[in-house]
Structure formats: C-alpha cells, structure tokens
Amino acid sequence: MASQILPLELIDRCIGSRIWVITKGEREFAGKLLGFDDFVNMVLEDVTEYINTEDGVKKVRLQQTLLNGNNICMLVPGSSGPEDA
Amino acid sequence: MADLSAQVQEPFDLVRLSLSERVFVKLKGERSLVGVLHAYDGHMNMIMSDVEETILLVEPEEEVNGAGTVQTVKRQLEMLFVRGDSVILVSPGAR
Amino acid sequence: MSASPPQDQAGASAGTVGTPADFLKGVIGKRVVVRLTSGVDYQGLLSCLDGYMNIALEQTEEYVDGAVVNRYGDAFIRGNNVLYISAMESI
C-alpha cells in the first residue's frame, strides 16, 4: 500500500502545468493551474472557457480566475482542453 | 449613496448596512423582491416587510421568431421570510 | 452552511503562491467579472469577499447574453451561485 497516491496529490503535481476542467454544467475550462484547496476551488491563469451550446462551442478568454469547486466535475491533468483531446 | 467601501470589510457588511433600508433582492426562479430589510443571518435568510414581489413568466410559445413572450406578475406582501438558499443577489438602495 | 471557509484550509496544497486564498487576497479592489452557474455575469469593482465566495461588488453591471440589463451601486452576491471570479486586470 506504500505506493497509494491520493487523488489530490495527482492534482498537486499538476501545479504549473495546463489542466482541463470539466464542470457539472455545459462548461469547460482550460488553463495553467496555479493552485487549489481542499474543496478543489482552483486558480487558473491564461484561461479559455468553453461553453457548449446547441449552436456549437463558444470560447471566452479569461485572465487569472478562481473557479468555485462546487461546480467542478472532472479534471484532466496535462491537457490543454477539448481541442487537445 | 455615500462611499461605503471603507465600512465594508466582508460581504455581509454590505447587507448589515442595509438593515431598515429598502433593498432589491434577486431570487432563483426569475423572481425579485423590493422591500425593507429587517433581519438576516449567515445563510442569508431574511425578514422583509412592505415587499413587492415581481415574477417573470417566460412562455416558450412557438419558436417561430425565437423570443417567447415575457410576462411579469407583481404582488404585495406585508411581511416575508426569505430562505437564504434561493437568494442570488442583494443590492441596497432599491429603485 | 456546514463547510468551513476555504481560506482556513488553503495552503494544504504545496507552498506555492497561487492558492485560492492567495487569489482572494490579491483580487480585492480589482475589476472582476463574476459568472454565476446560471450564466449571468456581474462586472464591477470587487470590494470584498469571504471564503464562501460571497461577494460585495461596487459599480456593478449585470450582463445577460452579453448585454447590460441592470446596474447596482453595490451588490451582495451569495457565494453558492458563483461559478467563477475572473480578474479583468493582472493581479
């Protein structure tokens, strides 16, 4: 059991690199991870917000952004977002 | 309104400074209230009086021209308890 | 509200200066856009916020579908509705 790694340890190792955040709703975010806390509130930099609508994907560029952990569903470490998948 | 920024050190200060004043409250479900704020707590549960409630009824209707019809319904309420979890926004000095 | 404010526990992740608590400290007084989960945006001057992401904004403009629909001198926004707080100027 010595090699057991906690989920948030993995995310901790992503600090400084790009990450893809998928929310519970129709939104996704990609950006450089600056930090996070135990609630998985996350601070991202150079962010692109992807809004999935019926008419396609809308993109919004953001500077430093604090994402509320409440709405976060999944994280994809090392990914630059949906366009990278 | 005077510059409140010096007196507002945490968000609830803004609400505290609105006690006994008329406030605008935006609620979930396309509802809004204007009334006098008497009490609130950390959940943002509130007691308000002399309240006018506005409900926005958006009817989808035929999607020929996209926009559905918007209808507003207003009603007056003498005294009201508002459960905090439906509160989106509180603004002092209501129109 | 049962959860304790995040800033009490921030720093649990590494010793970097980029935690949510650091962001909260740095963003006060800056112009921000606050997006709610409903998609409504609020732009204004961030006067303060707490660990629940309750927010007090000054000179607030409410945007729906990119258009201003309301202005508030001051506004309290309840944190549970907040999707994100984004700085419109560098921190």
CSV table of C-alpha atoms in Angstrom, one decimal:
chain,number,residue,atom,x,y,z
A,1,MET,CA,0.0,0.0,0.0
A,2,ALA,CA,3.0,2.3,0.1
A,3,SER,CA,2.5,3.4,-3.5
A,4,GLN,CA,-1.1,4.5,-2.9
A,5,ILE,CA,-1.5,8.1,-4.2
A,6,LEU,CA,-4.3,10.3,-3.2
A,7,PRO,CA,-6.4,12.0,-5.9
A,8,LEU,CA,-5.5,15.5,-4.8
A,9,GLU,CA,-1.8,14.5,-4.8
A,10,LEU,CA,-2.1,14.0,-8.5
A,11,ILE,CA,-3.6,17.4,-9.0
A,12,ASP,CA,-0.9,18.9,-6.7
A,13,ARG,CA,1.7,17.6,-9.2
A,14,CYS,CA,-0.2,19.5,-12.0
A,15,ILE,CA,0.5,22.9,-10.4
A,16,GLY,CA,2.4,25.0,-13.0
A,17,SER,CA,1.1,23.0,-16.0
A,18,ARG,CA,-2.0,23.1,-18.1
A,19,ILE,CA,-5.2,21.4,-17.0
A,20,TRP,CA,-8.6,20.8,-18.4
A,21,VAL,CA,-11.6,21.3,-16.0
A,22,ILE,CA,-15.0,19.9,-16.8
A,23,THR,CA,-17.9,21.3,-14.8
A,24,LYS,CA,-21.2,19.7,-13.9
A,25,GLY,CA,-22.9,22.0,-16.4
A,26,GLU,CA,-22.2,22.8,-20.0
A,27,ARG,CA,-18.9,24.5,-19.4
A,28,GLU,CA,-15.3,23.5,-19.6
A,29,PHE,CA,-12.1,25.4,-18.7
A,30,ALA,CA,-8.5,25.0,-19.8
A,31,GLY,CA,-5.6,26.9,-18.3
A,32,LYS,CA,-2.4,26.9,-16.3
A,33,LEU,CA,-3.1,25.6,-12.8
A,34,LEU,CA,-1.7,28.0,-10.1
A,35,GLY,CA,-3.2,26.3,-7.1
A,36,PHE,CA,-6.2,24.7,-5.4
A,37,ASP,CA,-7.5,24.0,-1.9
A,38,ASP,CA,-9.2,21.0,-0.2
A,39,PHE,CA,-12.6,22.0,-1.8
A,40,VAL,CA,-10.9,21.8,-5.2
A,41,ASN,CA,-11.5,25.5,-5.7
A,42,MET,CA,-8.9,26.2,-8.4
A,43,VAL,CA,-6.9,29.2,-9.5
A,44,LEU,CA,-6.1,29.2,-13.2
A,45,GLU,CA,-4.2,31.5,-15.5
A,46,ASP,CA,-4.5,32.1,-19.2
A,47,VAL,CA,-7.9,30.5,-19.2
A,48,THR,CA,-10.1,29.6,-22.1
A,49,GLU,CA,-13.8,28.9,-21.1
A,50,TYR,CA,-15.7,26.7,-23.5
A,51,ILE,CA,-19.4,27.0,-23.4
A,52,ASN,CA,-21.2,24.1,-25.1
A,53,THR,CA,-24.5,25.3,-26.6
A,54,GLU,CA,-26.9,23.9,-29.2
A,55,ASP,CA,-25.2,26.3,-31.7
A,56,GLY,CA,-21.8,24.9,-31.0
A,57,VAL,CA,-18.9,25.8,-28.7
A,58,LYS,CA,-18.4,29.4,-27.6
A,59,LYS,CA,-15.0,30.4,-26.3
A,60,VAL,CA,-14.2,33.1,-23.8
A,61,ARG,CA,-10.6,34.2,-22.8
A,62,LEU,CA,-10.0,35.0,-19.2
A,63,GLN,CA,-7.1,36.2,-17.1
A,64,GLN,CA,-6.4,34.9,-13.6
A,65,THR,CA,-9.6,33.1,-12.5
A,66,LEU,CA,-10.8,31.5,-9.3
A,67,LEU,CA,-13.1,28.6,-10.1
A,68,ASN,CA,-15.6,27.5,-7.5
A,69,GLY,CA,-15.0,23.9,-6.6
A,70,ASN,CA,-18.8,23.4,-6.2
A,71,ASN,CA,-19.3,23.1,-9.9
A,72,ILE,CA,-16.3,21.1,-10.8
A,73,CYS,CA,-16.9,17.5,-12.1
A,74,MET,CA,-13.7,16.2,-13.7
A,75,LEU,CA,-10.1,17.3,-14.2
A,76,VAL,CA,-7.8,16.2,-17.0
A,77,PRO,CA,-4.2,16.7,-16.0
A,78,GLY,CA,-1.7,17.9,-18.6
A,79,SER,CA,-4.4,18.6,-21.2
A,80,SER,CA,-4.8,21.9,-23.0
A,81,GLY,CA,-8.5,21.4,-23.2
A,82,PRO,CA,-11.2,20.0,-25.5
A,83,GLU,CA,-9.3,21.0,-28.6
A,84,ASP,CA,-6.3,18.9,-27.4
A,85,ALA,CA,-8.3,15.8,-26.7
B,1,MET,CA,-25.2,56.8,-1.8
B,2,ALA,CA,-22.1,57.6,0.1
B,3,ASP,CA,-18.9,55.7,-0.5
B,4,LEU,CA,-19.4,52.6,1.6
B,5,SER,CA,-16.1,50.9,0.7
B,6,ALA,CA,-14.4,51.9,3.9
B,7,GLN,CA,-17.1,50.3,6.0
B,8,VAL,CA,-17.4,47.1,4.1
B,9,GLN,CA,-14.8,44.7,5.2
B,10,GLU,CA,-16.7,41.5,4.4
B,11,PRO,CA,-19.6,40.9,2.1
B,12,PHE,CA,-22.2,40.7,4.9
B,13,ASP,CA,-21.3,44.2,6.0
B,14,LEU,CA,-23.0,45.4,2.8
B,15,VAL,CA,-26.1,43.7,4.0
B,16,ARG,CA,-25.8,44.9,7.6
B,17,LEU,CA,-25.6,48.5,6.4
B,18,SER,CA,-28.9,47.9,4.6
B,19,LEU,CA,-30.9,47.0,7.7
B,20,SER,CA,-34.1,49.0,7.9
B,21,GLU,CA,-33.5,50.2,4.3
B,22,ARG,CA,-35.2,49.3,1.1
B,23,VAL,CA,-33.3,46.6,-0.7
B,24,PHE,CA,-33.6,44.8,-4.1
B,25,VAL,CA,-33.3,41.0,-3.9
B,26,LYS,CA,-32.8,38.8,-6.9
B,27,LEU,CA,-34.0,35.2,-6.3
B,28,LYS,CA,-33.8,31.9,-8.1
B,29,GLY,CA,-36.7,31.2,-10.5
B,30,GLU,CA,-36.9,34.6,-12.1
B,31,ARG,CA,-38.2,36.3,-9.0
B,32,SER,CA,-37.2,39.6,-7.4
B,33,LEU,CA,-38.2,41.5,-4.3
B,34,VAL,CA,-38.1,45.1,-3.3
B,35,GLY,CA,-38.8,45.7,0.4
B,36,VAL,CA,-37.5,46.8,3.8
B,37,LEU,CA,-34.9,44.5,5.2
B,38,HIS,CA,-35.4,43.8,8.9
B,39,ALA,CA,-33.1,40.8,9.7
B,40,TYR,CA,-30.8,38.4,8.0
B,41,ASP,CA,-28.4,35.6,9.1
B,42,GLY,CA,-25.4,33.8,7.8
B,43,HIS,CA,-27.4,31.7,5.4
B,44,MET,CA,-28.9,34.9,4.0
B,45,ASN,CA,-32.3,34.0,5.4
B,46,MET,CA,-34.1,37.3,5.5
B,47,ILE,CA,-37.1,39.0,7.0
B,48,MET,CA,-38.5,41.7,4.8
B,49,SER,CA,-41.6,43.9,5.1
B,50,ASP,CA,-43.7,46.0,2.7
B,51,VAL,CA,-42.5,43.8,-0.1
B,52,GLU,CA,-43.3,44.0,-3.8
B,53,GLU,CA,-42.6,40.7,-5.5
B,54,THR,CA,-42.0,40.6,-9.2
B,55,ILE,CA,-42.3,37.2,-11.0
B,56,LEU,CA,-41.0,36.9,-14.6
B,57,LEU,CA,-43.1,34.4,-16.6
B,58,VAL,CA,-41.3,33.5,-19.8
B,59,GLU,CA,-43.6,31.5,-22.0
B,60,PRO,CA,-41.7,29.5,-24.6
B,61,GLU,CA,-44.5,29.8,-27.2
B,62,GLU,CA,-43.9,28.9,-30.8
B,63,GLU,CA,-40.3,29.2,-31.7
B,64,VAL,CA,-41.0,31.0,-35.0
B,65,ASN,CA,-39.3,34.2,-34.1
B,66,GLY,CA,-37.2,32.7,-31.3
B,67,ALA,CA,-38.2,35.0,-28.5
B,68,GLY,CA,-41.0,33.8,-26.2
B,69,THR,CA,-43.3,36.3,-24.5
B,70,VAL,CA,-42.3,37.7,-21.2
B,71,GLN,CA,-45.0,38.5,-18.7
B,72,THR,CA,-44.5,40.0,-15.3
B,73,VAL,CA,-46.7,39.4,-12.3
B,74,LYS,CA,-46.5,41.6,-9.3
B,75,ARG,CA,-47.9,41.2,-5.8
B,76,GLN,CA,-47.6,42.9,-2.4
B,77,LEU,CA,-46.6,41.1,0.7
B,78,GLU,CA,-46.7,42.6,4.1
B,79,MET,CA,-44.2,40.5,6.0
B,80,LEU,CA,-41.9,37.9,4.5
B,81,PHE,CA,-39.4,35.3,5.4
B,82,VAL,CA,-37.0,34.5,2.6
B,83,ARG,CA,-35.0,31.3,2.7
B,84,GLY,CA,-31.3,32.1,2.1
B,85,ASP,CA,-30.6,29.3,-0.4
B,86,SER,CA,-32.8,31.0,-3.1
B,87,VAL,CA,-31.0,34.3,-2.8
B,88,ILE,CA,-28.8,35.3,-5.7
B,89,LEU,CA,-28.1,39.0,-5.1
B,90,VAL,CA,-28.9,41.7,-2.6
B,91,SER,CA,-28.5,45.4,-3.6
B,92,PRO,CA,-29.1,48.3,-1.2
B,93,GLY,CA,-30.9,51.4,-2.1
B,94,ALA,CA,-33.5,49.8,-4.2
B,95,ARG,CA,-35.2,51.6,-7.1
C,1,MET,CA,-23.6,26.2,5.7
C,2,SER,CA,-21.6,23.4,7.2
C,3,ALA,CA,-18.3,23.7,5.3
C,4,SER,CA,-15.7,25.9,6.7
C,5,PRO,CA,-14.4,28.7,4.6
C,6,PRO,CA,-11.7,27.6,2.1
C,7,GLN,CA,-9.1,30.1,3.2
C,8,ASP,CA,-8.9,28.4,6.6
C,9,GLN,CA,-7.5,25.4,4.9
C,10,ALA,CA,-5.8,26.7,1.9
C,11,GLY,CA,-2.1,26.0,1.7
C,12,ALA,CA,-2.9,22.4,2.1
C,13,SER,CA,-1.6,22.1,-1.4
C,14,ALA,CA,2.1,22.8,-1.7
C,15,GLY,CA,3.7,26.0,-0.7
C,16,THR,CA,3.1,27.9,-3.9
C,17,VAL,CA,1.6,31.3,-4.1
C,18,GLY,CA,-1.3,30.6,-6.3
C,19,THR,CA,-3.8,29.0,-4.0
C,20,PRO,CA,-7.4,30.2,-3.9
C,21,ALA,CA,-6.6,32.1,-0.6
C,22,ASP,CA,-3.8,34.0,-2.4
C,23,PHE,CA,-6.1,34.8,-5.2
C,24,LEU,CA,-8.8,36.1,-2.8
C,25,LYS,CA,-6.2,38.4,-1.2
C,26,GLY,CA,-4.9,39.7,-4.5
C,27,VAL,CA,-8.1,40.4,-6.3
C,28,ILE,CA,-9.6,42.8,-3.8
C,29,GLY,CA,-10.0,46.3,-5.3
C,30,LYS,CA,-9.6,45.0,-8.8
C,31,ARG,CA,-12.2,45.0,-11.7
C,32,VAL,CA,-13.6,41.5,-12.0
C,33,VAL,CA,-16.2,39.5,-13.8
C,34,VAL,CA,-18.2,37.2,-11.6
C,35,ARG,CA,-20.0,34.5,-13.5
C,36,LEU,CA,-22.9,32.6,-11.9
C,37,THR,CA,-23.8,29.0,-12.8
C,38,SER,CA,-26.9,30.4,-14.5
C,39,GLY,CA,-24.7,32.1,-17.0
C,40,VAL,CA,-25.4,35.6,-15.7
C,41,ASP,CA,-22.3,37.8,-15.4
C,42,TYR,CA,-21.6,40.7,-13.0
C,43,GLN,CA,-18.8,43.1,-13.7
C,44,GLY,CA,-17.6,45.5,-11.1
C,45,LEU,CA,-15.1,46.6,-8.6
C,46,LEU,CA,-14.6,43.8,-6.0
C,47,SER,CA,-14.8,45.5,-2.6
C,48,CYS,CA,-14.6,42.2,-0.6
C,49,LEU,CA,-15.4,38.6,-0.4
C,50,ASP,CA,-15.3,35.7,2.0
C,51,GLY,CA,-14.4,32.0,2.0
C,52,TYR,CA,-17.9,31.0,0.8
C,53,MET,CA,-17.3,33.3,-2.3
C,54,ASN,CA,-20.0,35.6,-1.0
C,55,ILE,CA,-19.0,38.8,-2.8
C,56,ALA,CA,-19.6,42.5,-2.4
C,57,LEU,CA,-19.3,44.4,-5.7
C,58,GLU,CA,-19.3,48.2,-6.4
C,59,GLN,CA,-20.4,49.8,-9.7
C,60,THR,CA,-22.0,46.6,-10.6
C,61,GLU,CA,-23.3,45.8,-14.1
C,62,GLU,CA,-25.4,42.8,-14.7
C,63,TYR,CA,-25.0,41.1,-18.1
C,64,VAL,CA,-27.4,38.6,-19.7
C,65,ASP,CA,-26.3,37.3,-23.1
C,66,GLY,CA,-23.6,39.9,-23.3
C,67,ALA,CA,-25.9,42.9,-22.8
C,68,VAL,CA,-26.2,45.1,-19.7
C,69,VAL,CA,-29.6,44.5,-18.1
C,70,ASN,CA,-29.2,46.2,-14.7
C,71,ARG,CA,-26.8,48.4,-12.8
C,72,TYR,CA,-26.4,48.3,-9.0
C,73,GLY,CA,-24.4,50.8,-6.9
C,74,ASP,CA,-23.5,48.0,-4.5
C,75,ALA,CA,-24.4,44.4,-4.7
C,76,PHE,CA,-24.1,41.4,-2.4
C,77,ILE,CA,-23.8,38.1,-4.3
C,78,ARG,CA,-24.4,34.8,-2.5
C,79,GLY,CA,-21.5,32.6,-3.0
C,80,ASN,CA,-23.3,29.4,-3.8
C,81,ASN,CA,-24.3,30.8,-7.2
C,82,VAL,CA,-20.8,31.7,-8.2
C,83,LEU,CA,-19.1,29.7,-11.0
C,84,TYR,CA,-16.0,31.8,-11.1
C,85,ILE,CA,-14.4,35.1,-10.3
C,86,SER,CA,-12.1,36.3,-13.0
C,87,ALA,CA,-9.7,39.2,-12.8
C,88,MET,CA,-10.1,41.8,-15.6
C,89,GLU,CA,-6.7,43.2,-14.7
C,90,SER,CA,-3.5,41.5,-13.7
C,91,ILE,CA,-3.1,40.6,-10.0
